[in-house]
Structure formats: structure tokens, C-alpha cells
CSV table of C-alpha atoms in Angstrom, one decimal:
chain,number,residue,atom,x,y,z
E,1,MET,CA,137.8,-103.2,-41.5
E,2,ARG,CA,138.5,-99.5,-41.7
E,3,LEU,CA,135.8,-96.8,-41.9
E,4,HIS,CA,136.4,-93.4,-43.3
E,5,PHE,CA,134.4,-90.3,-42.4
E,6,PHE,CA,133.5,-87.1,-44.3
E,7,ASN,CA,131.5,-84.1,-43.1
E,8,SER,CA,130.0,-83.2,-46.6
E,9,ILE,CA,127.2,-84.8,-48.6
E,10,PHE,CA,127.9,-86.5,-51.9
E,11,ASN,CA,126.4,-89.4,-53.8
E,12,LYS,CA,128.0,-92.6,-55.1
E,13,ASN,CA,128.5,-91.2,-58.7
E,14,GLU,CA,130.2,-88.0,-57.4
E,15,PHE,CA,132.5,-90.0,-55.1
E,16,GLU,CA,133.4,-92.4,-58.0
E,17,ASP,CA,134.2,-89.4,-60.2
E,18,PHE,CA,136.3,-88.0,-57.3
E,19,ILE,CA,138.3,-91.2,-57.1
E,20,ILE,CA,139.1,-91.2,-60.8
E,21,LYS,CA,139.4,-87.5,-61.6
E,22,TYR,CA,140.6,-85.7,-58.5
E,23,ASN,CA,143.9,-83.8,-59.2
E,24,PRO,CA,145.1,-81.5,-56.5
E,25,GLU,CA,147.5,-79.7,-58.9
E,26,ASP,CA,144.6,-78.7,-61.2
E,27,THR,CA,143.2,-75.5,-59.6
E,28,GLU,CA,141.4,-74.1,-62.7
E,29,ALA,CA,138.9,-76.8,-63.7
E,30,GLU,CA,135.5,-76.1,-62.4
E,31,GLU,CA,134.8,-79.8,-61.5
E,32,GLN,CA,137.9,-79.8,-59.3
E,33,THR,CA,136.1,-77.4,-56.9
E,34,LEU,CA,133.6,-80.2,-56.0
E,35,TYR,CA,136.4,-82.7,-55.7
E,36,LYS,CA,138.4,-80.4,-53.4
E,37,ASN,CA,135.4,-79.9,-51.2
E,38,ILE,CA,135.1,-83.7,-50.8
E,39,TYR,CA,138.9,-83.9,-50.1
E,40,ASP,CA,138.8,-81.1,-47.5
E,41,SER,CA,135.8,-82.6,-45.7
E,42,TYR,CA,137.8,-85.7,-44.7
E,43,CYS,CA,137.4,-86.3,-40.9
E,44,GLY,CA,139.6,-89.3,-40.4
E,45,PHE,CA,139.2,-93.1,-40.0
E,46,LEU,CA,138.3,-95.8,-37.5
E,47,VAL,CA,139.5,-99.4,-37.5
E,48,ILE,CA,137.0,-102.1,-36.5
E,49,LYS,CA,138.7,-105.2,-35.0
E,50,PRO,CA,137.3,-108.6,-35.8
E,51,ILE,CA,136.5,-109.6,-32.2
E,52,PRO,CA,133.1,-109.8,-30.3
E,53,PHE,CA,133.7,-106.9,-27.9
E,54,THR,CA,136.0,-103.8,-27.5
E,55,ILE,CA,135.9,-103.6,-31.3
E,56,PHE,CA,137.4,-100.1,-31.8
E,57,GLY,CA,141.0,-100.2,-33.0
E,58,ARG,CA,143.3,-97.5,-34.2
E,59,THR,CA,141.2,-94.4,-34.6
E,60,CYS,CA,142.2,-91.0,-36.0
E,61,LEU,CA,139.4,-88.5,-36.0
E,62,LYS,CA,139.4,-84.7,-36.5
E,63,THR,CA,139.1,-82.6,-33.4
E,64,TYR,CA,136.4,-80.1,-32.4
E,65,ASN,CA,136.5,-76.7,-34.1
E,66,LYS,CA,139.0,-74.3,-32.5
E,67,ASN,CA,136.6,-71.5,-31.5
E,68,LYS,CA,133.1,-71.5,-30.1
E,69,THR,CA,130.8,-68.8,-28.8
E,70,THR,CA,128.0,-69.5,-26.3
E,71,ARG,CA,125.6,-67.4,-24.2
E,72,LYS,CA,125.1,-67.7,-20.5
E,73,ASN,CA,123.0,-65.4,-18.4
E,74,ASN,CA,122.5,-63.2,-21.5
E,75,LYS,CA,126.2,-62.8,-21.8
E,76,GLU,CA,128.3,-63.9,-24.7
E,77,ILE,CA,131.1,-66.3,-23.8
E,78,LYS,CA,134.1,-67.0,-26.1
E,79,GLN,CA,135.6,-70.4,-25.9
E,80,PHE,CA,139.0,-71.2,-27.5
E,81,ARG,CA,140.2,-74.7,-28.0
E,82,PHE,CA,143.8,-75.8,-28.2
E,83,TYR,CA,145.3,-79.1,-29.4
E,84,PRO,CA,149.1,-78.7,-29.1
E,85,THR,CA,149.8,-82.4,-29.1
E,86,ASN,CA,148.2,-83.1,-32.5
E,87,ARG,CA,150.3,-84.6,-35.2
E,88,GLU,CA,149.6,-85.4,-38.9
E,89,TYR,CA,148.3,-88.9,-39.8
E,90,LYS,CA,148.0,-90.1,-43.4
E,91,ALA,CA,145.4,-92.6,-44.8
E,92,SER,CA,145.1,-93.9,-48.4
E,93,VAL,CA,141.6,-94.3,-49.8
E,94,PHE,CA,141.5,-95.9,-53.2
E,95,GLY,CA,145.0,-94.5,-53.9
E,96,ILE,CA,144.2,-90.9,-52.7
E,97,GLU,CA,146.2,-89.8,-49.7
E,98,PHE,CA,144.2,-88.0,-47.0
E,99,LYS,CA,145.6,-86.2,-44.0
E,100,VAL,CA,144.2,-85.5,-40.6
E,101,ASN,CA,145.7,-83.7,-37.6
E,102,THR,CA,144.8,-85.5,-34.4
E,103,VAL,CA,146.1,-88.0,-31.9
E,104,ALA,CA,145.5,-91.7,-32.5
E,105,TYR,CA,143.1,-93.5,-30.1
E,106,GLN,CA,142.1,-97.1,-29.5
E,107,GLU,CA,139.9,-99.0,-27.0
E,108,GLN,CA,141.4,-101.5,-24.5
E,109,ASP,CA,140.7,-105.2,-25.1
E,110,ASN,CA,140.5,-106.2,-21.4
E,111,GLN,CA,142.8,-109.1,-22.1
E,112,VAL,CA,146.3,-108.1,-23.3
E,113,PHE,CA,146.0,-104.4,-22.5
E,114,VAL,CA,143.8,-102.3,-20.4
E,115,CYS,CA,143.5,-98.5,-19.7
E,116,ALA,CA,147.0,-97.9,-18.4
E,117,THR,CA,148.6,-99.5,-21.4
E,118,THR,CA,146.3,-97.6,-23.8
E,119,SER,CA,147.1,-94.3,-22.1
E,120,ILE,CA,150.8,-95.0,-22.6
E,121,TRP,CA,150.3,-95.9,-26.2
E,122,VAL,CA,148.4,-92.7,-26.8
E,123,ALA,CA,151.1,-90.7,-25.0
E,124,PHE,CA,153.7,-92.3,-27.3
E,125,GLN,CA,151.8,-91.0,-30.3
E,126,CYS,CA,152.9,-87.6,-29.3
E,127,THR,CA,156.3,-88.1,-27.7
E,128,SER,CA,157.5,-90.2,-30.7
E,129,LYS,CA,157.3,-87.1,-32.8
E,130,SER,CA,158.8,-84.7,-30.2
E,131,PHE,CA,161.5,-87.0,-28.9
E,132,ASP,CA,162.1,-89.3,-31.9
E,133,HIS,CA,161.4,-92.8,-30.7
E,134,ILE,CA,159.4,-95.7,-32.0
E,135,ILE,CA,155.8,-96.4,-31.0
E,136,PRO,CA,155.6,-100.0,-29.6
E,137,THR,CA,152.3,-101.9,-29.9
E,138,PRO,CA,150.0,-102.2,-26.8
E,139,TYR,CA,151.1,-105.8,-26.6
E,140,ASP,CA,154.8,-104.8,-26.5
E,141,ILE,CA,154.1,-102.1,-23.9
E,142,THR,CA,152.4,-104.7,-21.6
E,143,LEU,CA,155.2,-107.1,-22.2
E,144,ILE,CA,157.9,-104.5,-21.2
E,145,ALA,CA,155.9,-103.3,-18.2
E,146,LYS,CA,155.2,-106.8,-16.9
E,147,GLY,CA,158.6,-108.1,-17.5
E,148,GLY,CA,157.6,-110.5,-20.3
E,149,LYS,CA,154.3,-111.6,-18.8
E,150,THR,CA,150.9,-111.5,-20.6
E,151,PRO,CA,147.9,-111.4,-20.6
E,152,ASN,CA,147.2,-108.4,-18.4
E,153,LYS,CA,143.7,-108.0,-17.0
E,154,GLU,CA,144.6,-106.3,-13.7
E,155,GLY,CA,146.3,-103.3,-15.2
E,156,LEU,CA,149.7,-101.7,-14.5
E,157,THR,CA,151.2,-100.3,-11.3
E,158,ASN,CA,152.8,-96.9,-11.3
E,159,ASN,CA,156.3,-98.5,-11.4
E,160,GLU,CA,155.3,-100.6,-14.4
E,161,ILE,CA,154.0,-97.6,-16.2
E,162,MET,CA,157.3,-95.8,-15.6
E,163,LYS,CA,159.2,-98.9,-16.7
E,164,ALA,CA,157.4,-99.0,-20.0
E,165,ILE,CA,158.1,-95.3,-20.6
E,166,SER,CA,161.7,-95.5,-19.6
E,167,GLU,CA,162.3,-98.3,-22.1
E,168,GLN,CA,161.8,-95.7,-24.9
E,169,GLY,CA,164.6,-93.5,-23.5
E,170,LEU,CA,162.2,-91.1,-21.8
E,171,HIS,CA,162.3,-89.9,-18.2
E,172,PRO,CA,158.9,-90.1,-16.6
E,173,ILE,CA,158.1,-87.8,-13.6
E,174,ILE,CA,155.2,-88.2,-11.2
E,175,LEU,CA,153.3,-85.3,-9.7
E,176,LYS,CA,150.4,-84.9,-7.3
E,177,PHE,CA,148.1,-81.9,-7.5
E,178,LYS,CA,146.6,-80.3,-4.4
E,179,THR,CA,144.7,-77.4,-6.1
E,180,VAL,CA,143.0,-76.8,-9.4
E,181,SER,CA,145.4,-73.9,-10.0
E,182,GLU,CA,148.3,-76.2,-9.7
E,183,ALA,CA,146.8,-78.8,-12.0
E,184,LYS,CA,145.9,-76.3,-14.7
E,185,ALA,CA,149.4,-74.7,-14.5
E,186,VAL,CA,151.3,-78.0,-14.9
E,187,LEU,CA,149.0,-79.4,-17.6
E,188,TYR,CA,149.2,-76.2,-19.6
E,189,ALA,CA,153.0,-75.8,-19.2
E,190,TYR,CA,153.8,-79.2,-20.7
E,191,LEU,CA,150.8,-79.6,-23.1
E,192,LYS,CA,151.7,-76.4,-24.9
E,193,CYS,CA,155.0,-77.9,-25.8
E,194,GLY,CA,153.2,-81.0,-27.3
E,195,ILE,CA,154.0,-83.2,-24.3
E,196,PRO,CA,151.0,-85.3,-23.1
E,197,VAL,CA,150.2,-86.0,-19.5
E,198,ILE,CA,148.9,-89.4,-18.2
E,199,LEU,CA,146.4,-88.9,-15.4
E,200,GLY,CA,145.5,-91.7,-12.9
E,201,GLY,CA,142.9,-92.1,-10.2
E,202,PRO,CA,139.6,-93.6,-9.2
E,203,ILE,CA,136.2,-93.0,-10.9
E,204,LEU,CA,133.4,-92.5,-8.5
E,205,LYS,CA,129.7,-91.8,-8.6
E,206,GLN,CA,129.0,-88.0,-8.4
E,207,LYS,CA,127.9,-88.2,-4.7
E,208,ASP,CA,130.1,-91.0,-3.4
E,209,SER,CA,133.0,-90.2,-1.0
E,210,TYR,CA,136.5,-91.0,-2.0
E,211,THR,CA,138.0,-94.3,-0.9
E,212,GLU,CA,140.9,-96.3,-2.1
E,213,ASP,CA,138.7,-98.3,-4.4
E,214,LYS,CA,141.0,-100.4,-6.6
E,215,GLU,CA,138.2,-101.7,-8.7
E,216,HIS,CA,137.6,-98.3,-10.4
E,217,GLN,CA,141.2,-97.1,-10.8
E,218,HIS,CA,141.6,-95.6,-14.2
E,219,ALA,CA,144.1,-93.9,-16.5
E,220,ILE,CA,143.5,-91.3,-19.2
E,221,THR,CA,145.8,-89.1,-21.4
E,222,ALA,CA,145.5,-85.3,-21.4
E,223,LEU,CA,146.1,-83.9,-24.9
E,224,GLY,CA,144.5,-80.4,-25.0
E,225,TYR,CA,142.5,-77.8,-23.3
E,226,ASP,CA,140.0,-75.0,-23.8
E,227,MET,CA,140.1,-71.4,-22.4
E,228,VAL,CA,137.3,-69.0,-21.6
E,229,ASP,CA,137.8,-65.3,-21.6
E,230,ARG,CA,136.9,-64.3,-18.1
E,231,GLU,CA,138.2,-62.8,-14.8
E,232,ILE,CA,140.8,-65.2,-13.5
E,233,PRO,CA,141.7,-65.8,-9.8
E,234,PRO,CA,145.3,-65.6,-8.6
E,235,TYR,CA,147.4,-68.8,-8.4
E,236,SER,CA,146.8,-70.8,-5.2
E,237,TYR,CA,148.6,-73.7,-3.6
E,238,LYS,CA,148.5,-75.8,-0.5
E,239,SER,CA,151.1,-74.9,2.1
E,240,ASN,CA,152.5,-77.3,4.7
E,241,SER,CA,151.2,-75.2,7.6
E,242,GLU,CA,150.2,-77.0,10.7
E,243,ASN,CA,147.2,-74.7,10.9
E,244,LYS,CA,144.7,-76.7,8.8
E,245,LYS,CA,142.3,-73.8,8.4
E,246,LYS,CA,145.0,-71.9,6.6
E,247,THR,CA,146.5,-74.4,4.1
E,248,GLN,CA,145.0,-72.7,1.0
E,249,GLU,CA,147.5,-70.0,0.1
E,250,LYS,CA,146.9,-67.4,-2.5
E,251,THR,CA,149.7,-65.6,-4.3
E,252,GLN,CA,149.7,-62.3,-6.3
E,253,LEU,CA,150.6,-64.3,-9.4
E,254,PHE,CA,148.1,-64.4,-12.2
E,255,LEU,CA,148.7,-67.2,-14.8
E,256,VAL,CA,147.4,-67.7,-18.3
E,257,SER,CA,146.7,-71.3,-17.4
E,258,SER,CA,143.9,-70.1,-15.1
E,259,PHE,CA,141.8,-69.3,-18.2
E,260,ILE,CA,141.5,-73.1,-18.7
E,261,GLU,CA,137.9,-74.3,-18.3
E,262,GLN,CA,138.2,-77.9,-19.6
E,263,VAL,CA,140.9,-80.5,-20.5
E,264,TYR,CA,140.6,-82.8,-23.5
E,265,VAL,CA,141.6,-86.4,-22.9
E,266,HIS,CA,141.6,-89.7,-24.6
E,267,ASP,CA,139.6,-92.1,-22.4
E,268,ASP,CA,139.6,-95.6,-23.8
E,269,GLN,CA,136.2,-96.2,-22.2
E,270,ILE,CA,134.5,-93.2,-23.7
E,271,GLY,CA,136.3,-92.0,-26.8
E,272,THR,CA,138.6,-89.3,-28.3
E,273,PHE,CA,139.1,-85.8,-26.9
E,274,VAL,CA,136.6,-86.3,-24.1
E,275,ARG,CA,135.8,-83.0,-22.3
E,276,MET,CA,136.8,-83.1,-18.6
E,277,LYS,CA,135.6,-80.2,-16.4
E,278,PHE,CA,137.4,-79.2,-13.2
E,279,ASP,CA,135.6,-79.1,-9.9
E,280,LYS,CA,135.8,-76.1,-7.6
E,281,GLU,CA,139.2,-74.6,-6.9
E,282,ILE,CA,139.2,-75.2,-3.1
E,283,SER,CA,139.0,-78.8,-2.0
E,284,LYS,CA,138.7,-79.9,1.7
E,285,ASN,CA,140.5,-83.2,0.9
E,286,GLU,CA,143.3,-81.8,-1.1
E,287,GLN,CA,141.8,-83.5,-4.2
E,288,VAL,CA,141.6,-82.2,-7.8
E,289,GLU,CA,138.7,-83.7,-9.6
E,290,PHE,CA,137.0,-83.8,-13.0
E,291,VAL,CA,133.2,-83.7,-12.6
E,292,ASP,CA,130.0,-84.5,-14.6
E,293,ILE,CA,131.7,-87.2,-16.7
E,294,PRO,CA,129.1,-89.3,-18.6
E,295,TRP,CA,130.5,-92.6,-17.5
E,296,GLY,CA,127.0,-93.9,-16.8
E,297,LYS,CA,126.4,-94.3,-20.5
E,298,PHE,CA,129.3,-96.7,-20.8
E,299,ASP,CA,129.4,-98.6,-17.5
E,300,LYS,CA,126.4,-100.4,-16.1
E,301,ASN,CA,127.9,-100.0,-12.6
E,302,PHE,CA,127.1,-96.3,-12.7
E,303,LYS,CA,123.4,-96.8,-13.8
E,304,ASN,CA,123.3,-93.8,-16.1
E,305,GLN,CA,124.6,-91.5,-13.3
E,306,LYS,CA,127.3,-88.9,-14.0
E,307,SER,CA,130.6,-89.6,-12.3
E,308,ARG,CA,133.8,-87.9,-11.2
E,309,PHE,CA,137.4,-88.7,-11.7
E,310,ILE,CA,139.9,-87.9,-8.9
E,311,ILE,CA,143.4,-87.2,-10.1
E,312,THR,CA,145.7,-89.0,-7.7
E,313,LEU,CA,148.7,-88.7,-9.9
E,314,ALA,CA,150.0,-87.1,-13.1
E,315,LEU,CA,152.8,-88.8,-15.0
E,316,ILE,CA,154.7,-86.9,-17.6
E,317,PRO,CA,156.9,-88.7,-20.2
E,318,LEU,CA,159.9,-86.3,-20.7
E,319,TYR,CA,163.0,-86.3,-22.8
E,320,HIS,CA,165.8,-87.3,-20.5
E,321,LYS,CA,167.7,-84.0,-20.8
E,322,ILE,CA,164.7,-81.9,-19.6
E,323,ARG,CA,165.9,-81.7,-16.0
E,324,ILE,CA,164.3,-78.5,-14.7
E,325,PRO,CA,160.7,-79.1,-13.6
E,326,PHE,CA,157.8,-76.6,-14.0
E,327,ASN,CA,157.6,-76.0,-10.2
E,328,LYS,CA,161.1,-74.7,-10.2
E,329,ILE,CA,160.3,-72.0,-12.8
E,330,LEU,CA,157.0,-71.2,-11.1
E,331,LYS,CA,158.8,-70.6,-7.8
E,332,ILE,CA,161.3,-68.2,-9.4
E,333,ILE,CA,158.6,-66.2,-11.2
E,334,ASN,CA,156.3,-66.1,-8.1
E,335,GLU,CA,159.2,-64.8,-6.0
E,336,PHE,CA,160.3,-62.2,-8.6
E,337,ASN,CA,156.7,-61.0,-9.2
E,338,SER,CA,156.0,-60.6,-5.4
E,339,ILE,CA,159.2,-58.7,-4.8
E,340,ALA,CA,159.6,-56.6,-7.9
E,341,PHE,CA,156.1,-55.7,-9.3
E,342,ALA,CA,153.2,-56.8,-7.1
E,343,GLU,CA,152.7,-53.4,-5.3
E,344,LYS,CA,154.1,-51.1,-8.0
E,345,GLU,CA,151.8,-51.5,-11.0
E,346,LYS,CA,148.7,-53.2,-12.1
E,347,LYS,CA,148.8,-57.0,-12.1
E,348,LEU,CA,150.8,-58.8,-14.6
E,349,VAL,CA,149.5,-62.0,-16.3
E,350,TRP,CA,152.3,-64.6,-16.7
E,351,ASP,CA,152.4,-67.3,-19.4
E,352,ILE,CA,154.8,-70.0,-18.3
E,353,TYR,CA,155.4,-73.0,-20.6
E,354,LEU,CA,158.1,-75.2,-22.0
E,355,THR,CA,159.3,-74.8,-25.6
E,356,THR,CA,162.0,-76.0,-28.0
E,357,ILE,CA,164.8,-73.9,-29.4
E,358,CYS,CA,163.4,-74.4,-32.9
E,359,GLU,CA,159.9,-73.2,-31.9
E,360,PHE,CA,161.5,-70.2,-30.1
E,361,LYS,CA,163.6,-69.1,-33.0
E,362,ASN,CA,160.8,-69.6,-35.6
E,363,LYS,CA,158.3,-67.6,-33.5
E,364,LEU,CA,160.9,-64.8,-33.1
E,365,ARG,CA,161.7,-64.9,-36.8
E,366,LEU,CA,158.1,-64.4,-37.8
E,367,ASP,CA,157.3,-61.7,-35.1
E,368,ASN,CA,157.0,-58.5,-37.1
E,369,SER,CA,156.2,-56.5,-34.0
E,370,PHE,CA,159.6,-57.1,-32.5
E,371,GLU,CA,161.3,-53.8,-33.2
E,372,GLU,CA,165.0,-54.6,-32.6
E,373,LYS,CA,166.4,-56.2,-35.8
E,374,GLU,CA,170.0,-56.4,-34.6
E,375,LEU,CA,168.9,-58.2,-31.4
E,376,LYS,CA,166.6,-60.5,-33.4
E,377,ILE,CA,169.5,-61.6,-35.6
E,378,LYS,CA,171.7,-62.1,-32.5
E,379,LEU,CA,169.2,-64.4,-30.8
E,380,ILE,CA,168.3,-66.4,-33.9
E,381,THR,CA,172.0,-67.1,-34.7
E,382,SER,CA,173.0,-67.9,-31.1
E,383,ASN,CA,173.7,-71.4,-29.7
E,384,LEU,CA,171.0,-72.1,-27.1
E,385,PRO,CA,169.7,-75.2,-25.2
E,386,ARG,CA,167.4,-77.5,-27.0
E,387,PHE,CA,164.6,-77.0,-24.5
E,388,ILE,CA,163.7,-73.7,-22.8
E,389,TRP,CA,161.3,-72.6,-20.2
E,390,VAL,CA,159.5,-69.3,-21.1
E,391,ALA,CA,157.8,-66.9,-18.8
E,392,ASP,CA,156.0,-64.2,-20.8
E,393,ALA,CA,154.6,-61.2,-18.8
E,394,TYR,CA,151.6,-59.3,-20.1
E,395,GLU,CA,150.0,-56.1,-18.7
E,396,LYS,CA,147.1,-57.0,-20.9
E,397,TYR,CA,146.6,-60.5,-22.1
E,398,ASP,CA,144.3,-61.6,-25.0
E,399,ILE,CA,143.4,-65.3,-25.4
E,400,GLU,CA,143.1,-64.8,-29.2
E,401,GLY,CA,146.8,-63.9,-29.3
E,402,ASN,CA,146.3,-60.3,-30.5
E,403,THR,CA,148.7,-58.9,-27.9
E,404,ASN,CA,152.5,-59.3,-27.4
E,405,PRO,CA,154.2,-59.8,-24.0
E,406,ASN,CA,155.7,-56.7,-22.4
E,407,PHE,CA,158.8,-58.8,-21.6
E,408,SER,CA,159.8,-62.4,-21.4
E,409,PHE,CA,162.2,-64.4,-19.2
E,410,TYR,CA,164.0,-67.5,-20.6
E,411,PHE,CA,165.5,-70.4,-18.6
E,412,ASP,CA,167.6,-73.4,-19.6
E,413,ALA,CA,165.4,-76.5,-19.2
E,414,THR,CA,168.3,-78.8,-19.6
E,415,ASP,CA,170.5,-77.5,-16.7
E,416,MET,CA,170.8,-78.8,-13.2
E,417,GLU,CA,168.3,-77.6,-10.5
E,418,ASN,CA,170.9,-75.9,-8.4
E,419,SER,CA,172.6,-74.1,-11.3
E,420,ASP,CA,172.0,-70.6,-12.8
E,421,VAL,CA,169.2,-71.6,-15.1
E,422,PHE,CA,168.3,-68.0,-16.1
E,423,LEU,CA,169.4,-67.3,-19.7
E,424,PHE,CA,168.2,-63.8,-20.6
E,425,ALA,CA,165.2,-61.4,-20.8
E,426,ILE,CA,163.7,-59.9,-24.0
E,427,HIS,CA,161.6,-56.8,-24.0
E,428,ASN,CA,159.0,-55.8,-26.6
E,429,ASN,CA,160.7,-52.3,-26.9
E,430,ILE,CA,163.4,-50.3,-25.2
E,431,ASP,CA,161.0,-48.1,-23.2
E,432,ASP,CA,159.7,-51.2,-21.5
E,433,TYR,CA,163.2,-52.3,-20.6
E,434,ILE,CA,163.9,-48.9,-19.1
E,435,ASN,CA,160.7,-49.0,-17.0
E,436,ARG,CA,161.6,-52.5,-15.7
E,437,GLN,CA,165.1,-51.5,-15.0
E,438,TYR,CA,163.9,-48.5,-13.0
E,439,TYR,CA,161.7,-50.7,-10.9
E,440,ILE,CA,164.6,-53.0,-10.1
E,441,TYR,CA,166.9,-50.0,-9.2
E,442,SER,CA,164.2,-48.5,-6.9
E,443,MET,CA,164.0,-51.6,-4.8
E,444,ARG,CA,165.7,-51.9,-1.5
E,445,SER,CA,168.8,-54.0,-1.8
E,446,GLU,CA,167.8,-56.2,1.2
E,447,ASP,CA,164.6,-57.2,-0.6
E,448,ARG,CA,166.6,-58.4,-3.5
E,449,GLU,CA,169.2,-60.2,-1.4
E,450,LYS,CA,166.6,-62.2,0.5
E,451,SER,CA,165.4,-63.9,-2.7
E,452,SER,CA,166.7,-67.2,-4.0
E,453,PHE,CA,169.9,-67.5,-6.0
E,454,GLN,CA,168.1,-68.0,-9.3
E,455,THR,CA,165.9,-65.0,-8.7
E,456,ARG,CA,168.9,-62.8,-7.8
E,457,GLN,CA,170.3,-63.6,-11.2
E,458,ILE,CA,167.3,-61.9,-12.8
E,459,PHE,CA,167.8,-58.8,-10.6
E,460,ALA,CA,171.6,-58.9,-11.5
E,461,TYR,CA,170.7,-58.9,-15.2
E,462,TYR,CA,169.0,-55.5,-14.9
E,463,LEU,CA,171.6,-54.1,-12.5
E,464,GLY,CA,174.5,-54.9,-14.8
E,465,ASP,CA,176.1,-57.5,-12.5
E,466,ILE,CA,176.6,-60.5,-14.8
E,467,SER,CA,178.1,-63.6,-13.2
E,468,ASP,CA,180.1,-66.1,-15.2
E,469,ASN,CA,177.8,-67.8,-17.7
E,470,PRO,CA,178.8,-70.4,-20.2
E,471,LEU,CA,176.4,-68.8,-22.7
E,472,ASN,CA,177.8,-65.3,-23.5
E,473,ILE,CA,174.4,-64.4,-25.0
E,474,ARG,CA,173.1,-63.1,-21.6
E,475,GLU,CA,175.9,-60.5,-21.4
E,476,GLU,CA,175.5,-59.6,-25.1
E,477,ILE,CA,171.8,-59.0,-24.7
E,478,GLN,CA,172.3,-57.0,-21.5
E,479,SER,CA,174.9,-54.8,-23.2
E,480,TYR,CA,172.6,-54.3,-26.1
E,481,TYR,CA,169.7,-53.1,-24.0
E,482,ARG,CA,171.9,-50.8,-21.8
E,483,LYS,CA,173.4,-49.2,-24.9
E,484,LYS,CA,170.0,-48.5,-26.3
E,485,ALA,CA,168.8,-47.2,-23.0
E,486,ILE,CA,171.6,-44.7,-22.8
E,487,GLU,CA,170.8,-43.5,-26.3
E,488,LYS,CA,167.3,-42.8,-25.1
E,489,LEU,CA,168.5,-40.5,-22.4
E,490,PRO,CA,168.1,-36.7,-23.1
E,491,PRO,CA,171.3,-34.8,-24.0
E,492,GLY,CA,173.3,-33.5,-21.0
């Protein structure tokens, strides 16, 4: 049985008229206004399975509204929600095709598949669109992961999860977070490209200490996030220092990802787009946790108590040619930022994320604020890698998207780690390019030379020292900016 949901009120007669008379091509008839309101109020569907327990099957429901304003301590707080992994689903109701943008969900059955299988199935809903592969059923996922064995009541190991993902031609990577800053940065970088992240770990009562409790190991799939407009802390990480009192290292790097307040996940024990709130930034046990989870409402073992989820691993299903990880780009930007700009101007806010060449070119094409038409045409018509890492730098960042980056760095996400991954830089205007070039020229050469090979390529870009690059676009863009900069110089 399939249930359909609407968020408007109508009676039986009105709905019957809607079924018979609704015509989306007729925009003039007055009665069509009512029918369009019914059509637009569609919220999705839910399949009820004909079994005694775990009855919720494939479910596609509309997400929360994108923006929300609340008040705390007499202060207005703006909250912005982002669902970059959403895709379009279609449903036919009495011959009328409805559409809903969401990510499909279903509940585990505790027999053939449990939480790990469900989290993989949810992730495949997103990657099938991005990376063009089929979506196997939960039964088939279990069958592949277990090497042909079913049923599966005990769940999947990390290796079995990776096996099920690899079978679809994807390359799964496993990460472990030691700070909230790191978790937010990684989740944001991949989610913004529409790539889901499977999170695994134990669920504990709010006040219980962490133990390797296999009974409450769980898996969920991160699909979105919300951001709150507030002062953000600098990015922090855990060093490998032997001095345990000084393992929490802070940088001078400010990231857009630090605006994240909550992550939206599909949890097959709670529901769709469950809000997961991060615990405090600094953790004594090098743990990143979601807190205040209402698991007590769904599991009698928690006796209506709120619980917490400790992220012991993050598994990201990637296209096999995405070879450069986020941490590599973060290291380059952190090094460049600390050497070139940290002490010479007000803080920059960096937006680091993965994107596709199609998304990059379409965004550039529609950007009316980009002043250089000749350069825009050159970039749009150039051959570039299918996947690109972007690092946008803002002197003033606006969550609502009302500001443009002062400049942006682009990196080849499909190259090898030890290669020259830097592609080129784009500036919002020539004056900004001149300012950045001046900063680079004013640096001591020994400061530039002590940086890593990849970071030195960025410095070389501004200094006019271009190494051999298979993509001539870097040299063309550099020549373009230098020519425009010379034209800006006063006569004589």
C-alpha cells in the first residue's frame, strides 16, 4: 500500500474534480488555480509493507523549508538549510504525475537487511545520479556484501560495506574525525557536491561513557546540513604531539563549513532527514559526537532518555577517478593562507568543496558579476577535468549567497597526489588580482620556498613562473591577468 501526502486542505469532491480536470497547460481557467494549489502541495509518498513489524518501505518525503528564523536571548538567529544530495522522484496518482525533490528512505527489516545495508541503499540513491550506476535492492546489497549469504541479522563489517560499494564501480574511502571542525569540513566538502557520507559508530545514553559496545553499533547516512549566521572559530585539528595537553591545534584558517550547526541524516530507526547536533568542539577522548538524539522514543533500551551517537568512522562512496582527498586541498590552503595572508590583512573565509566541471561552467556562465567576458569565454570553452576542488576566498562571507568570492583557486581532483594539482586562480576583478600579486611579491623568498611543492605552484602562478602543465589553460589565464594588470598601470 502506498500513502500520498499533501499539505493543503481539500474535500473529496474537490480532489475528484482535480483528478478529472487538472490540466497543467491551461493557465487561464480560474478553476485551474485551485487544482494547481493541490498539485503544488504534494509532499511525497510512503510505502507500507505487508509485514507485522518494520512496515515502512520506500519513502520519499519533502524536506524541511530552506530558511528559518528563531529568537534566542532576545536575538534573532537566521538558520539556512541545504539539501545538496536531493534528486527528483516521480509518483503517479490516478494518472497524474507528481514530483518531489528528496532522497528515498526505508526502514530496516531486521532479517535480510539492517542499518548498514539501509545506509548503503540510501547513499546509492544519490551516487546513482552523480556517478551513473544502478541502485541494487537491499537484498542484493546484503548478498554482495556477505558473499552470497542471507539472512543478515548481525549487520555488516566495514570491509563488507566497502565491498558492496566497490561492486558498483565506486571507490569507498574511510576517514576518522578527531575534532568537530574536521568533521564539519569533510562533510560539507563532499555533501555540497551531492555525495553522501555514511557515518558509523555506537549509540549511547547521554551520560554513559564510551565503550566498544557492539550491541549498539549503528550506521546512518548524512545528506544535508544547516548553517547559522554567527561568529565562527578558526579551524582546529588534533596534532600528533607527544605533549597530550597540547594536541588541540588551532590554525588561522576560517572555513565556511564552521557555520554548520546540524547535519541532516537518514536514520532507519528514526526517520528521514533527522537533525543531528554536534557536541562541543574540544573532546578529551578525540571523539566527535552527535548529541540530544531522541532515540529513547524508538528504542525501549533507552527508556525515553536522549542519547548520543559517536562517529567512529566516515565512509564516502566516490567515483573511482576522484583521487585527490579533501585533506590534501585543506593542507595546501592552510599553508598558503598562513604564509601569504594571515598577518597582512583581515581574516579570509575559505569555502572548500568538490564540484563537477559542468557545475563550474554553468555557475560561471550565469555569474553576471564576473567582469571579464574574454576570460569567461576562455574558461567555459576549455577542456578541464571532470571533477574539480574549489577554494573560494572571501573577505566578507554571506550565508545567503549575496557576496562573491574575492578570488578562487581550482585544483584537479582526478590527478595523482604527488602531482601538480593546482589548475589556476580566478579573481573577481583585476584590482583584486593586482593586490594579491603585490602580497606575493612582497613576501620573503625563503618563506615561499619552505612551503610544499603544490603550494609553491600557486606562488609561481602569481610570480609568472609557470612550470610545464598539460593543461595550457593556466598559462593562458596568467597571461591574461598580467596583460590586464599592465594596462592598469599609470602612463610612464
